Each structure stands twice: as C-alpha cells, then as structure tokens.
Short mmCIF file of C-alpha atoms in Angstrom, two decimals:
data_model
loop_
_atom_site.label_atom_id
_atom_site.label_comp_id
_atom_site.label_asym_id
_atom_site.label_seq_id
_atom_site.Cartn_x
_atom_site.Cartn_y
_atom_site.Cartn_z
CA MET A 1 -0.21 -0.11 -0.08
CA SER A 2 1.28 3.30 -0.93
CA VAL A 3 1.38 5.92 1.54
CA THR A 4 -0.67 8.78 0.76
CA HIS A 5 0.51 11.58 3.24
CA GLU A 6 2.89 12.12 5.81
CA VAL A 7 1.48 13.68 8.98
CA THR A 8 3.55 17.23 10.13
CA ASN A 9 2.55 20.36 11.59
CA GLN A 10 0.96 18.35 14.42
CA VAL A 11 0.43 20.23 17.87
CA PRO A 12 1.98 17.81 20.78
CA PRO A 13 -0.13 16.69 23.70
CA LEU A 14 -0.49 19.02 26.44
CA VAL A 15 0.72 17.69 29.51
CA TYR A 16 1.63 19.95 32.30
CA ASP A 17 1.07 21.50 35.67
CA VAL A 18 -2.12 23.38 35.63
CA ALA A 19 -0.86 25.20 38.80
CA ASP A 20 2.02 26.51 36.93
CA ASP A 21 -0.14 29.65 36.75
CA PRO A 22 1.61 32.91 37.80
CA ALA A 23 -1.71 34.92 38.23
CA LEU A 24 -3.01 32.19 40.38
CA LEU A 25 0.24 31.78 42.49
CA GLU A 26 0.87 35.38 42.96
CA ALA A 27 -2.82 35.62 44.40
CA VAL A 28 -2.34 32.82 46.81
CA GLY A 29 0.49 34.17 48.38
CA ARG A 30 -1.33 37.57 48.72
CA ALA A 31 -4.04 35.50 50.51
CA ASP A 32 -1.70 33.91 52.97
CA ALA A 33 -2.25 30.79 51.54
CA GLY A 34 1.64 30.14 50.54
CA TRP A 35 1.26 27.12 52.73
CA ALA A 36 -0.97 25.20 49.87
CA VAL A 37 1.48 25.82 46.96
CA ASP A 38 2.69 22.10 47.28
CA GLU A 39 -0.61 20.62 47.45
CA LEU A 40 -1.62 22.94 44.66
CA HIS A 41 1.02 21.75 42.42
CA GLU A 42 0.52 18.11 43.35
CA LEU A 43 -3.18 18.52 42.18
CA GLY A 44 -2.20 20.73 39.05
CA ARG A 45 0.20 17.75 37.89
CA LEU A 46 -2.51 15.64 38.34
CA ALA A 47 -5.09 18.08 36.55
CA GLY A 48 -2.82 18.21 33.50
CA GLY A 49 -1.96 14.88 33.21
CA GLU A 50 -2.99 12.37 30.48
CA GLN A 51 -5.05 10.01 33.04
CA ALA A 52 -7.29 12.97 34.70
CA GLN A 53 -7.82 14.58 31.04
CA GLU A 54 -9.09 11.16 29.79
CA TRP A 55 -11.53 10.90 32.95
CA GLY A 56 -12.76 14.38 31.89
CA ARG A 57 -13.49 13.25 28.14
CA ILE A 58 -15.10 9.90 28.97
CA VAL A 59 -17.70 11.16 31.71
CA ASN A 60 -18.93 13.61 29.04
CA GLU A 61 -19.37 11.10 26.35
CA ASN A 62 -20.95 8.82 28.72
CA GLU A 63 -23.57 10.91 30.25
CA PRO A 64 -25.36 9.84 33.51
CA VAL A 65 -28.61 7.73 33.17
CA LEU A 66 -31.62 7.82 35.38
CA ARG A 67 -32.91 4.83 36.80
CA THR A 68 -36.38 5.22 38.11
CA HIS A 69 -37.18 1.76 38.82
CA ASP A 70 -35.28 -1.58 39.61
CA ARG A 71 -35.90 -4.64 37.64
CA TYR A 72 -38.92 -5.86 39.80
CA GLY A 73 -40.67 -2.25 39.46
CA HIS A 74 -39.89 -0.89 42.73
CA ARG A 75 -39.23 2.93 42.62
CA ILE A 76 -35.60 3.62 43.11
CA ASP A 77 -34.95 7.04 41.66
CA GLU A 78 -31.41 6.62 40.99
CA VAL A 79 -28.67 8.10 38.48
CA GLU A 80 -25.95 5.87 37.25
CA PHE A 81 -22.59 7.72 36.42
CA HIS A 82 -19.61 6.15 34.74
CA PRO A 83 -16.80 5.18 37.08
CA HIS A 84 -14.70 7.83 35.97
CA TRP A 85 -17.39 10.58 37.47
CA HIS A 86 -16.40 9.06 41.08
CA ASP A 87 -12.54 9.06 40.19
CA LEU A 88 -13.03 12.97 39.68
CA MET A 89 -15.26 13.30 42.86
CA ARG A 90 -12.70 11.31 44.84
CA VAL A 91 -9.78 13.50 44.07
CA ALA A 92 -12.01 16.86 44.51
CA VAL A 93 -13.08 15.70 48.07
CA SER A 94 -9.95 14.33 49.15
CA HIS A 95 -8.09 17.46 48.29
CA GLY A 96 -10.82 19.42 50.39
CA LEU A 97 -12.36 21.30 47.65
CA GLN A 98 -16.19 20.76 49.19
CA ALA A 99 -16.50 21.73 52.62
CA ALA A 100 -13.18 21.06 54.26
CA PRO A 101 -12.23 24.87 54.74
CA TRP A 102 -15.23 25.42 57.09
CA ARG A 103 -13.04 23.01 59.70
CA ASP A 104 -9.72 24.39 58.79
CA SER A 105 -8.60 27.34 61.25
CA ARG A 106 -5.52 27.82 59.33
CA VAL A 107 -5.33 31.56 57.97
CA GLY A 108 -6.23 31.43 53.92
CA ALA A 109 -8.12 28.34 54.08
CA HIS A 110 -10.95 29.39 51.81
CA ALA A 111 -8.44 31.10 49.59
CA ALA A 112 -6.42 27.71 49.14
CA ARG A 113 -9.74 25.90 48.55
CA ALA A 114 -10.63 28.39 45.94
CA ALA A 115 -7.02 27.92 44.06
CA LYS A 116 -7.60 24.14 43.97
CA LEU A 117 -11.15 24.49 42.71
CA TYR A 118 -9.63 26.75 39.82
CA VAL A 119 -7.07 24.25 39.09
CA TRP A 120 -8.94 21.01 39.48
CA GLY A 121 -11.99 22.42 37.43
CA GLN A 122 -9.95 22.71 34.31
CA VAL A 123 -9.89 18.97 34.21
CA GLU A 124 -13.59 18.46 33.92
CA ALA A 125 -16.38 21.31 35.00
CA GLY A 126 -19.30 19.15 35.62
CA HIS A 127 -18.42 17.49 38.84
CA THR A 128 -17.47 20.81 40.33
CA CYS A 129 -21.21 21.73 40.82
CA PRO A 130 -21.85 19.26 43.79
CA ILE A 131 -18.44 20.01 45.11
CA SER A 132 -19.47 23.77 44.99
CA MET A 133 -22.78 23.39 46.72
CA THR A 134 -21.31 21.18 49.41
CA TYR A 135 -18.97 24.08 50.04
CA ALA A 136 -21.94 26.48 49.96
CA ALA A 137 -24.30 24.44 52.36
CA VAL A 138 -22.31 24.73 55.46
CA PRO A 139 -22.88 28.55 56.27
CA ALA A 140 -26.76 27.97 55.50
CA LEU A 141 -26.88 25.17 57.92
CA ARG A 142 -25.11 27.23 60.67
CA ALA A 143 -28.63 29.06 61.01
CA THR A 144 -30.04 25.80 62.66
CA PRO A 145 -26.99 24.82 65.18
CA GLU A 146 -28.48 21.39 65.78
CA LEU A 147 -28.31 20.53 62.08
CA ALA A 148 -25.01 22.05 61.41
CA GLU A 149 -23.54 19.71 64.23
CA ARG A 150 -25.02 16.59 62.93
CA PHE A 151 -24.03 17.37 59.13
CA GLU A 152 -21.20 19.59 59.10
CA PRO A 153 -18.36 17.10 60.01
CA LEU A 154 -19.46 14.77 57.33
CA LEU A 155 -19.79 17.58 54.63
CA ALA A 156 -16.25 18.42 55.49
CA SER A 157 -14.97 15.21 55.48
CA THR A 158 -12.35 14.53 53.01
CA GLU A 159 -13.87 10.91 52.27
CA TYR A 160 -15.89 10.59 49.06
CA ASP A 161 -18.41 7.81 50.10
CA PHE A 162 -20.93 7.45 46.99
CA GLY A 163 -24.58 5.61 47.54
CA LEU A 164 -27.90 6.33 48.87
CA ARG A 165 -27.43 5.44 52.71
CA GLU A 166 -28.70 7.04 56.04
CA PRO A 167 -26.37 10.16 56.25
CA SER A 168 -25.06 9.26 59.72
CA SER A 169 -23.98 5.93 58.41
CA LYS A 170 -21.57 7.41 55.87
CA ARG A 171 -18.09 8.68 55.90
CA GLY A 172 -18.67 11.72 53.96
CA LEU A 173 -21.48 13.62 52.53
CA ILE A 174 -22.38 15.82 49.39
CA ALA A 175 -24.86 18.25 49.51
CA GLY A 176 -27.27 19.96 46.72
CA MET A 177 -29.61 22.79 46.08
CA SER A 178 -32.98 22.80 44.91
CA MET A 179 -34.65 25.89 44.27
CA THR A 180 -35.96 26.72 40.76
CA GLU A 181 -39.40 25.97 39.84
CA LYS A 182 -41.41 26.04 36.38
CA GLN A 183 -43.21 29.32 37.12
CA GLY A 184 -40.56 31.49 38.98
CA GLY A 185 -37.18 30.79 37.55
CA SER A 186 -35.06 33.26 39.66
CA ASP A 187 -38.08 34.89 41.24
CA VAL A 188 -37.76 32.28 44.09
CA ARG A 189 -40.58 33.79 46.00
CA ALA A 190 -42.91 32.83 43.44
CA ASN A 191 -42.28 29.41 44.32
CA THR A 192 -45.39 27.14 45.24
CA THR A 193 -43.91 24.07 46.85
CA THR A 194 -45.42 23.87 50.37
CA ALA A 195 -44.27 22.75 53.74
CA ARG A 196 -46.51 21.67 56.60
CA PRO A 197 -45.19 20.89 60.06
CA ALA A 198 -45.76 17.22 61.04
CA GLY A 199 -45.72 17.40 64.67
CA ASP A 200 -42.56 15.88 65.34
CA GLY A 201 -40.37 18.64 64.53
CA SER A 202 -40.11 17.87 60.80
CA TYR A 203 -42.24 19.08 57.83
CA ARG A 204 -43.57 17.45 54.94
CA LEU A 205 -43.09 19.05 51.51
CA VAL A 206 -45.28 18.77 48.53
CA GLY A 207 -44.16 20.44 44.95
CA HIS A 208 -42.33 20.23 41.96
CA LYS A 209 -38.93 21.67 41.36
CA TRP A 210 -37.98 22.37 37.84
CA PHE A 211 -33.93 22.18 38.11
CA THR A 212 -32.17 20.29 40.67
CA SER A 213 -28.60 19.54 40.20
CA ALA A 214 -26.54 16.62 41.46
CA PRO A 215 -29.70 14.58 42.53
CA MET A 216 -27.66 11.98 43.99
CA SER A 217 -26.34 14.04 46.49
CA ASP A 218 -26.97 12.94 50.18
CA VAL A 219 -29.00 16.24 51.76
CA PHE A 220 -30.64 19.11 49.85
CA LEU A 221 -31.47 22.57 50.92
CA THR A 222 -34.62 23.65 49.41
CA LEU A 223 -37.18 26.68 49.28
CA ALA A 224 -40.96 26.11 50.37
CA GLN A 225 -43.90 27.88 51.49
CA ALA A 226 -44.24 27.33 55.22
CA PRO A 227 -47.18 28.61 57.46
CA GLY A 228 -44.76 31.52 58.11
CA GLY A 229 -43.77 32.25 54.53
CA LEU A 230 -41.16 31.31 52.43
CA SER A 231 -38.65 29.03 54.36
CA CYS A 232 -35.78 27.07 53.88
CA PHE A 233 -35.39 23.20 54.60
CA LEU A 234 -32.93 20.56 54.74
CA LEU A 235 -34.00 17.23 52.95
CA PRO A 236 -32.21 13.89 53.14
CA ARG A 237 -32.24 11.39 50.36
CA VAL A 238 -32.39 8.58 52.93
CA LEU A 239 -34.30 9.07 56.16
CA PRO A 240 -33.30 8.33 59.71
CA ASP A 241 -35.14 4.80 59.55
CA GLY A 242 -33.17 3.92 56.33
CA SER A 243 -36.28 4.55 54.03
CA ARG A 244 -36.01 6.67 51.05
CA ASN A 245 -37.32 10.05 51.19
CA PRO A 246 -39.98 10.59 48.55
CA ILE A 247 -38.10 12.91 46.32
CA ARG A 248 -39.01 11.54 42.84
CA LEU A 249 -36.74 12.13 39.85
CA GLN A 250 -38.92 12.85 37.04
CA ARG A 251 -36.30 13.14 33.92
CA LEU A 252 -32.68 14.43 33.52
CA LYS A 253 -32.15 17.70 31.81
CA ASP A 254 -30.76 17.45 28.14
CA LYS A 255 -28.42 20.59 28.62
CA LEU A 256 -26.09 22.59 26.09
CA GLY A 257 -22.97 21.55 28.19
CA ASN A 258 -22.43 20.45 31.54
CA ARG A 259 -23.20 16.86 30.76
CA SER A 260 -21.25 14.91 32.88
CA ASN A 261 -23.19 16.23 35.67
CA ALA A 262 -26.86 15.11 36.25
CA SER A 263 -29.64 17.94 36.57
CA SER A 264 -33.09 16.69 37.18
CA GLU A 265 -36.55 17.53 37.69
CA ILE A 266 -37.95 16.44 40.82
CA GLU A 267 -41.18 15.94 42.64
CA TYR A 268 -41.54 16.00 46.40
CA GLU A 269 -44.24 13.48 47.53
CA ASP A 270 -44.80 14.44 51.30
CA ALA A 271 -41.07 14.44 51.56
CA VAL A 272 -39.64 14.98 55.00
CA GLY A 273 -37.46 18.01 55.57
CA TRP A 274 -36.36 19.93 58.77
CA LEU A 275 -36.16 23.71 58.88
CA VAL A 276 -32.98 25.79 58.72
CA GLY A 277 -33.36 28.99 60.13
CA GLU A 278 -36.60 30.74 61.02
CA GLU A 279 -39.91 30.35 59.04
CA GLY A 280 -40.71 33.24 56.69
CA ARG A 281 -36.75 33.98 56.35
CA GLY A 282 -35.94 31.22 53.89
CA VAL A 283 -34.09 33.62 51.18
CA ARG A 284 -32.22 35.24 53.83
CA THR A 285 -31.00 32.03 55.11
CA ILE A 286 -30.14 30.56 52.04
CA ILE A 287 -28.37 33.88 50.76
CA GLU A 288 -24.91 32.74 52.12
CA MET A 289 -25.35 29.83 50.21
CA VAL A 290 -26.00 31.71 47.09
CA ASN A 291 -23.05 34.11 47.71
CA ASN A 292 -20.73 31.19 47.98
CA THR A 293 -21.81 29.59 44.74
CA ARG A 294 -21.35 32.82 43.03
CA LEU A 295 -18.03 33.09 44.14
CA ASP A 296 -17.66 29.40 42.57
CA CYS A 297 -19.41 30.62 39.40
CA ALA A 298 -16.51 33.49 38.99
CA LEU A 299 -13.61 31.04 39.83
CA GLY A 300 -15.21 28.33 37.43
CA SER A 301 -15.48 31.01 34.37
CA ALA A 302 -11.83 32.25 35.46
CA SER A 303 -10.63 28.29 35.54
CA GLY A 304 -12.13 28.00 32.04
CA MET A 305 -10.55 31.09 30.79
CA ARG A 306 -7.43 29.87 31.88
CA LEU A 307 -7.66 26.80 30.06
CA GLY A 308 -8.60 28.43 26.82
CA ALA A 309 -5.84 30.96 26.92
CA VAL A 310 -3.16 28.08 27.87
CA ARG A 311 -4.64 25.84 24.89
CA ALA A 312 -4.59 28.66 22.43
CA VAL A 313 -1.21 29.75 23.37
CA HIS A 314 0.17 25.94 23.26
CA HIS A 315 -1.55 25.32 19.89
CA ALA A 316 -0.18 28.68 18.36
CA THR A 317 3.32 27.83 19.54
CA HIS A 318 3.45 24.38 17.93
CA ARG A 319 1.59 25.08 14.84
CA GLN A 320 3.21 26.64 11.56
CA ALA A 321 1.62 28.92 9.13
CA PHE A 322 2.93 31.09 6.34
CA GLY A 323 6.42 29.97 7.07
CA LYS A 324 6.88 30.75 10.85
CA SER A 325 4.81 29.69 14.49
CA LEU A 326 1.22 30.93 14.59
CA VAL A 327 2.58 32.39 18.03
CA ASP A 328 5.04 34.76 15.95
CA GLN A 329 2.33 35.90 13.69
CA PRO A 330 1.68 39.75 14.96
CA LEU A 331 -2.13 39.24 14.83
CA MET A 332 -2.30 36.16 16.22
CA ALA A 333 -0.02 37.43 19.21
CA ASN A 334 -2.38 40.38 19.88
CA VAL A 335 -5.40 37.94 20.27
CA LEU A 336 -3.25 35.42 22.25
CA ALA A 337 -2.32 38.45 24.46
CA ASP A 338 -5.81 39.80 24.70
CA LEU A 339 -7.09 36.21 25.93
CA VAL A 340 -4.17 36.25 28.70
CA VAL A 341 -5.11 39.65 29.82
CA GLU A 342 -8.77 38.59 30.27
CA SER A 343 -7.79 35.29 32.12
CA ASP A 344 -5.27 37.10 34.60
CA ALA A 345 -7.93 39.85 35.52
CA ALA A 346 -10.63 37.15 35.95
CA ALA A 347 -8.43 35.05 38.31
CA THR A 348 -6.77 37.87 40.28
CA VAL A 349 -10.27 39.24 41.23
CA ALA A 350 -11.97 35.90 41.94
CA MET A 351 -8.81 35.00 44.16
CA ARG A 352 -9.26 38.55 45.59
CA LEU A 353 -12.90 37.75 46.83
CA ALA A 354 -11.94 34.38 48.13
CA ALA A 355 -9.74 35.94 50.20
CA ALA A 356 -12.14 38.07 51.70
CA GLY A 357 -13.86 34.97 52.74
CA ASP A 358 -11.36 34.54 55.19
CA ARG A 359 -11.24 37.49 57.02
CA THR A 360 -14.95 37.05 58.39
CA GLY A 361 -13.90 39.39 61.34
CA ASP A 362 -13.37 42.25 59.19
CA GLU A 363 -16.56 44.42 58.49
CA GLN A 364 -15.27 46.45 55.60
CA GLU A 365 -13.85 43.19 54.08
CA GLN A 366 -17.21 41.92 54.23
CA ALA A 367 -18.92 44.70 52.78
CA PHE A 368 -16.46 44.82 50.01
CA ARG A 369 -17.35 41.04 49.37
CA ARG A 370 -20.88 41.59 49.20
CA LEU A 371 -20.78 44.01 46.31
CA GLY A 372 -17.49 42.72 44.91
CA LEU A 373 -19.16 39.29 44.46
CA ALA A 374 -22.23 40.59 42.46
CA VAL A 375 -20.45 42.86 40.32
CA THR A 376 -17.67 40.08 39.38
CA LYS A 377 -20.21 37.32 39.15
CA TYR A 378 -22.00 39.58 36.26
CA TRP A 379 -18.98 40.71 34.27
CA VAL A 380 -16.35 37.64 34.49
CA CYS A 381 -19.29 35.02 33.71
CA LYS A 382 -20.40 37.24 30.99
CA ARG A 383 -16.79 37.42 29.59
CA ALA A 384 -16.48 33.67 29.54
CA PRO A 385 -18.39 32.40 26.35
CA ALA A 386 -16.52 35.45 24.23
CA HIS A 387 -13.31 34.14 25.59
CA ALA A 388 -14.09 30.56 24.79
CA ALA A 389 -15.04 31.09 21.44
CA GLU A 390 -12.21 33.34 20.61
CA ALA A 391 -9.70 30.53 22.22
CA LEU A 392 -11.55 28.05 19.84
CA GLU A 393 -11.05 30.04 16.67
CA CYS A 394 -7.29 30.18 17.54
CA PHE A 395 -7.43 26.44 16.69
CA GLY A 396 -9.09 27.23 13.18
CA GLY A 397 -10.84 24.18 12.21
CA ASN A 398 -9.03 22.00 14.66
CA GLY A 399 -10.99 23.69 17.47
CA TYR A 400 -14.33 22.83 16.00
CA VAL A 401 -13.61 19.17 16.32
CA GLU A 402 -14.56 17.48 19.45
CA GLU A 403 -11.17 15.93 19.84
CA SER A 404 -9.37 19.25 20.43
CA GLY A 405 -11.66 19.88 23.78
CA MET A 406 -12.44 23.07 22.72
CA PRO A 407 -16.33 22.48 21.83
CA ARG A 408 -16.83 20.85 25.54
CA LEU A 409 -15.03 24.19 26.67
CA TYR A 410 -17.08 26.39 24.76
CA ARG A 411 -20.74 24.73 25.53
CA GLU A 412 -19.82 24.94 29.23
CA ALA A 413 -18.95 28.70 29.24
CA PRO A 414 -22.47 30.13 29.50
CA LEU A 415 -23.35 28.27 32.47
CA MET A 416 -21.95 30.37 34.86
CA SER A 417 -23.43 33.28 33.93
CA ILE A 418 -27.05 31.51 34.50
CA TRP A 419 -26.28 29.51 37.64
CA GLU A 420 -27.18 31.58 40.87
CA GLY A 421 -28.81 34.39 38.60
CA SER A 422 -28.30 35.50 35.10
CA GLY A 423 -26.95 38.74 33.97
CA ASN A 424 -29.85 40.81 34.82
CA VAL A 425 -30.29 39.05 38.30
CA ALA A 426 -26.68 39.61 39.27
CA ALA A 427 -26.69 43.38 37.84
CA LEU A 428 -29.91 44.11 39.77
CA ASP A 429 -28.61 42.44 42.87
CA ALA A 430 -25.39 44.93 42.68
CA LEU A 431 -27.85 47.93 42.80
CA ARG A 432 -29.86 46.49 45.57
CA ALA A 433 -26.62 45.97 47.81
CA MET A 434 -25.41 49.49 47.05
CA ALA A 435 -29.19 50.64 48.20
CA ARG A 436 -29.50 48.41 51.23
CA GLN A 437 -25.77 48.34 52.37
CA PRO A 438 -24.27 51.86 51.35
CA GLU A 439 -21.36 50.71 53.30
CA SER A 440 -20.55 48.03 50.60
CA VAL A 441 -20.12 51.29 48.33
CA ALA A 442 -17.64 52.63 50.50
CA ALA A 443 -15.84 49.45 50.90
CA TYR A 444 -15.63 48.91 47.26
CA PHE A 445 -14.19 52.41 46.73
CA ALA A 446 -11.78 52.01 49.71
CA GLU A 447 -10.59 49.01 47.57
CA VAL A 448 -10.24 50.43 44.27
CA GLU A 449 -8.59 53.50 45.41
CA LEU A 450 -5.69 51.57 47.01
CA ALA A 451 -4.13 51.85 43.22
CA SER A 452 -5.15 55.88 43.45
CA GLY A 453 -2.30 57.65 41.41
CA ALA A 454 -0.71 54.71 40.02
CA ASP A 455 -2.17 55.14 36.66
CA SER A 456 -3.82 57.70 35.17
CA ARG A 457 -6.42 55.65 33.07
CA LEU A 458 -7.73 53.93 36.02
CA ASP A 459 -7.91 57.23 37.88
CA ASP A 460 -10.12 58.59 35.15
CA ALA A 461 -12.20 55.37 35.14
CA VAL A 462 -12.91 55.70 38.89
CA GLY A 463 -13.92 59.41 38.27
CA ARG A 464 -16.34 58.49 35.44
CA LEU A 465 -17.63 55.54 37.71
CA LYS A 466 -18.46 57.58 40.52
CA LYS A 467 -20.24 60.30 38.19
CA GLU A 468 -22.28 57.32 36.90
CA LEU A 469 -23.14 56.16 40.33
CA SER A 470 -24.24 59.58 41.26
CA ASP A 471 -27.04 59.90 38.70
CA VAL A 472 -29.82 57.49 40.16
CA ASP A 473 -32.30 58.40 36.89
CA ASP A 474 -33.05 55.45 34.87
CA ILE A 475 -30.21 53.38 36.87
CA GLU A 476 -32.01 50.26 36.59
CA PHE A 477 -32.12 50.49 33.04
CA ARG A 478 -28.45 51.36 32.82
CA ALA A 479 -27.51 48.67 35.35
CA ARG A 480 -25.26 46.32 33.13
CA ARG A 481 -23.03 49.50 31.80
CA VAL A 482 -22.97 50.42 35.57
CA VAL A 483 -21.95 47.19 36.99
CA GLU A 484 -19.53 46.23 33.81
CA SER A 485 -17.85 49.70 34.83
CA MET A 486 -17.39 48.62 38.71
CA ALA A 487 -15.96 45.25 37.71
CA LEU A 488 -13.43 46.82 35.41
CA VAL A 489 -12.45 49.10 37.66
CA LEU A 490 -12.04 46.57 40.37
CA GLN A 491 -10.05 44.22 38.18
CA GLY A 492 -8.00 47.28 36.73
CA SER A 493 -7.26 48.45 40.45
CA LEU A 494 -5.93 44.82 41.51
CA LEU A 495 -3.88 44.41 38.24
CA VAL A 496 -2.32 47.80 38.89
CA ARG A 497 -1.55 47.22 42.25
CA ASP A 498 -0.17 43.43 42.01
CA GLY A 499 -0.43 42.16 38.68
CA ASN A 500 2.23 42.02 35.98
CA GLN A 501 3.25 45.27 34.49
CA ALA A 502 2.48 44.24 31.05
CA VAL A 503 -0.82 42.73 31.65
CA ALA A 504 -1.84 45.83 33.86
CA ASP A 505 -0.88 48.35 31.00
CA ALA A 506 -2.46 46.18 28.52
CA PHE A 507 -5.60 46.27 30.30
CA CYS A 508 -5.81 49.90 31.45
CA ALA A 509 -4.89 51.03 27.67
CA SER A 510 -7.68 48.87 26.30
CA ARG A 511 -10.29 48.53 28.79
CA PHE A 512 -10.42 52.21 30.18
CA ALA A 513 -8.45 54.50 27.55
CA GLY A 514 -10.47 53.09 24.88
CA ASP A 515 -7.40 52.01 22.94
CA TRP A 516 -9.47 48.89 22.02
CA GLY A 517 -12.01 47.59 19.64
CA ILE A 518 -15.11 45.17 20.31
CA ALA A 519 -13.38 41.87 19.63
CA PHE A 520 -10.73 40.17 21.43
CA GLY A 521 -7.19 40.96 19.54
CA THR A 522 -7.72 44.69 19.25
CA LEU A 523 -4.91 45.42 21.62
CA PRO A 524 -3.09 48.75 21.03
CA ALA A 525 0.25 49.00 18.93
CA GLY A 526 2.95 48.68 21.64
CA THR A 527 1.70 46.44 23.91
CA ASP A 528 4.05 43.92 25.09
CA THR A 529 2.50 40.96 23.80
CA SER A 530 5.43 38.49 24.40
CA ALA A 531 5.62 39.23 28.06
CA ILE A 532 1.99 38.54 28.59
CA ILE A 533 1.73 35.43 26.29
CA ASP A 534 4.85 34.08 28.24
CA ARG A 535 2.25 33.97 31.31
CA ALA A 536 0.18 31.12 29.45
CA ARG A 537 3.06 29.09 28.32
CA VAL A 538 3.57 25.82 29.82
#
C-alpha cells in the first residue's frame, strides 16, 4: 500500500502542571495561603496529566443515566454515573474542595480551597457543581446549630462515600440545592412548593422543582412555603429509619453543556424536611449559600478562561503557518495576549474575593465582598463565552472538532452566567446591595482607590464611575453598564497594584483608555504581547 500522506505540523499533547499559573500563584501568596502551594502543584500535575484529562473526556461522552425503577418495578430514583465520575469526585473531596475549609483554622483556608477548585476545575467542570454546593451549604446550615452539628463534620470530610444510605452511616456527605420552579425561575418568592409541620419537628414538603442539580447528593437545601412564609429546609435522600425520602426524579435535563453532571426535575411527594433558620426567612437563610456559589461561578469562569488561553497559546506555539509559528504572527500575538489579559484579570479578582472569605471578622472586607461578588459574578461570567469562542477560533477548524476539547469548553462557558442568577439578576443584585448596604459602596471604593495615582487611565475610570453612580435616574435601565464599569475598575485596580506590569498596562490602555476594539485581539500598538503570552506558556 502506498503512503498517501505524511502527518506533519501537528501540535503535541498538552501535559503540564495546571497550577503553574503566575496570576494564581501570586494571588495565593497575597491571600496568606502559601502553605497550600505544594498541594496545589500536586493537584495541578494530576489535573494536567493524561489520565485525568481522559477521565474528563469519558464522563462527558458517557452521560449519567436515570433509573427510576429496579428490575422488579420498585421505585428507586437513582442516577448511574460512569466510574470516572467517581474518580473525579474522589480527587476533589480528598483535596478538600467541598466543605473542608469550614473546619480548617489555618489562615487562608478558603483562598487555598478556591485556588484548588480553579486548578482542578480545568480537568472537567461538571463535577464541580456538587462540590461547590457542598461548600456553600455549610454557612446556611449554621442558621440551625443542631443541624450543623449533625451534618457539618460529614460535609467537611475528605472521604468521598457515594451511595444512598442514611447520612450518619456514611464517611462523607455531598449536598445539593433545589430552588428553581417552572413558574418562577430566579423569582424564588413565586415558589409554590408547600411545607406543613408534621408535629414531630419535621415538615412534609409537596411540590415540583424544575431544576435540581446533582440529584444523587445526600442532602439538599430547598425553599418551600411554610405557614410563616417562604422558608429554607434540609431534606435527606435517605431518612433516619433507612427508608427513601419520597423525592421522585422525573427526568434528567438535556443540557447545552455540563453533560457529565446529572441535573433533574423532581417531585416532592410528602418528602420529609427540617427547617433551617426561621420560618418566613428562607431567602435570607439561603443567601449565604447563594453568595458562596456565586464566588464559585466566578472561579469556574476564570478557570475556563485560563484553560482556553493555555490551550490557544500551546497550539499557536507549535503550529506553523505562512513560514513561521502562529504565535510569532503579530495579529495572532494580539489575540493571544488579549485572551491572557482577560484570564489574568478574572483569576485575580476571583481570588481576591476568595481571600475576603477568610476575613470574616473584618466588617469592611465583608461589605466589600458583598458588592464585589455581585459585580464580579456578572462581568467575569459574562466574558467567559466570548473568551471560549475566541480561544477555539485560534485553533481554526481543529478547534471545531470534538477531539480538540474546545467544543466542550465552549458549551460549558455560558453556564456560570446563568447559574445563581443570570446577568440581569446579578446586575440588579449589585444595585440592591448598594441601596440597602451603602457601606458596601464605601468599602468598594476603599479597595479600588488603593491604586489611586498609580495609573492615570484607571484614575479617570474611577472618576467616571463615581459620576455614573451619582446619577440615579434610569439606573435600573443602565444597570449592566454601571456594573460592568464597577467590575472593570475593580479588576484594573487589582492588576495595577499586584499584577504583571505588561498585563496591567494592556488592561488599562484597552479597557479604560478606549484603545481597544470590540473583538478580542484589538489591543493597542506597543503592547508587550510576548511578556503577556509567556504567562500562559506551559
């Protein structure tokens, strides 16, 4: 048989230490979490290795399957996962990515956990959903100390113990969240699920939840209408007597991305739940869970951006076109540098907010975190889909093929902007925070003005933002523009103070001085693209 072609100009496999990320490591140091760097690199080498990358591919090609009944016709409501899903979960839990920081007294524990989530999430994003919900459930549970005492040690355990069994018999637990209903969506106060007292300290819940992620979790936080109003409840999948709680899985969702993760529609048929917090204060009780999952949305988007930037730079470094490497083509260098600037900015601000989570005794930090989370969740998550599309395009036709891994990244990118409140919800929540907690505005400006005088372009942007905020006419109509400006100013301040000089200069020139087009790859002439691109070389 004759040889028809010889394969040349192909890019080698990308096997590397995912934690070898300057923006991340710099942020970890600033967060007083340097003690976690060795473990971070251990996780990074695993995340960038062939085995874990293969796990990620396989679990997305072999999606979870709903088994409503067993062979004898008994209702079981179970979801069957590929074994590699459990491998991914086991690594995440063993490294404390779920609730372990809540039981860790070391300075920087939450920032260290955020860094590990950012690294390990680059292997496969779907399984980080139950990991994130478990992390976020703990502060909500603390509204009822007896429930926290009972469940928190198991939620914080670093042992992954899959299977539906009575929670106290397990070595570790995973938590889920179930709030969205068909008629309400983000308007959770429109929920129609009811909860009636059973007389033994528990409640019986009846209702339909349109979207419940990770339905094989051990316990769930949910909202229902109790006699005293909308309230928060904890529901186990298996009751203390060993019987199944009547939480019926109606179907699994056929989603755009996040295919490895089972998301379901469920029915409560007199399901048993315990009140968390006070009746009528369900939203207030669960809001801390929402805020923590919003942080993970920002971290997840930043993680995806880093993956896209690294893959694009790797491809362009090893691919030849028109007589030289793609990375050496000036226009491609502009695109790659712009992707890295966006990635660095996203990682830097997400890690800054994670660090604020460790400073619970500092009122100004918490006020800053409240507003900073809303504006960052809006902007960073909004940027992820455009970033993924541009990174994919750097591959040309190769990026459009599933084998490249880029289509999965692209499909995943919109999720974080939808989860825990879509763009409009996040923008309006930022306005609500400013109106109800004016101290958050002061804390925000105290943060950004730490860079005052360091870059005139940033100073001018801060001045424009203050003028924008002083005009409250039609501010809801302008909410996206206002919140976008707040997010960019925050990112710019952090980069100017602590980031790479070339990245900070490119960010301020493009994002503040108007020396930028609409698409990625329109950075101004004179940008030090080589120094910026080097930050994504592995």
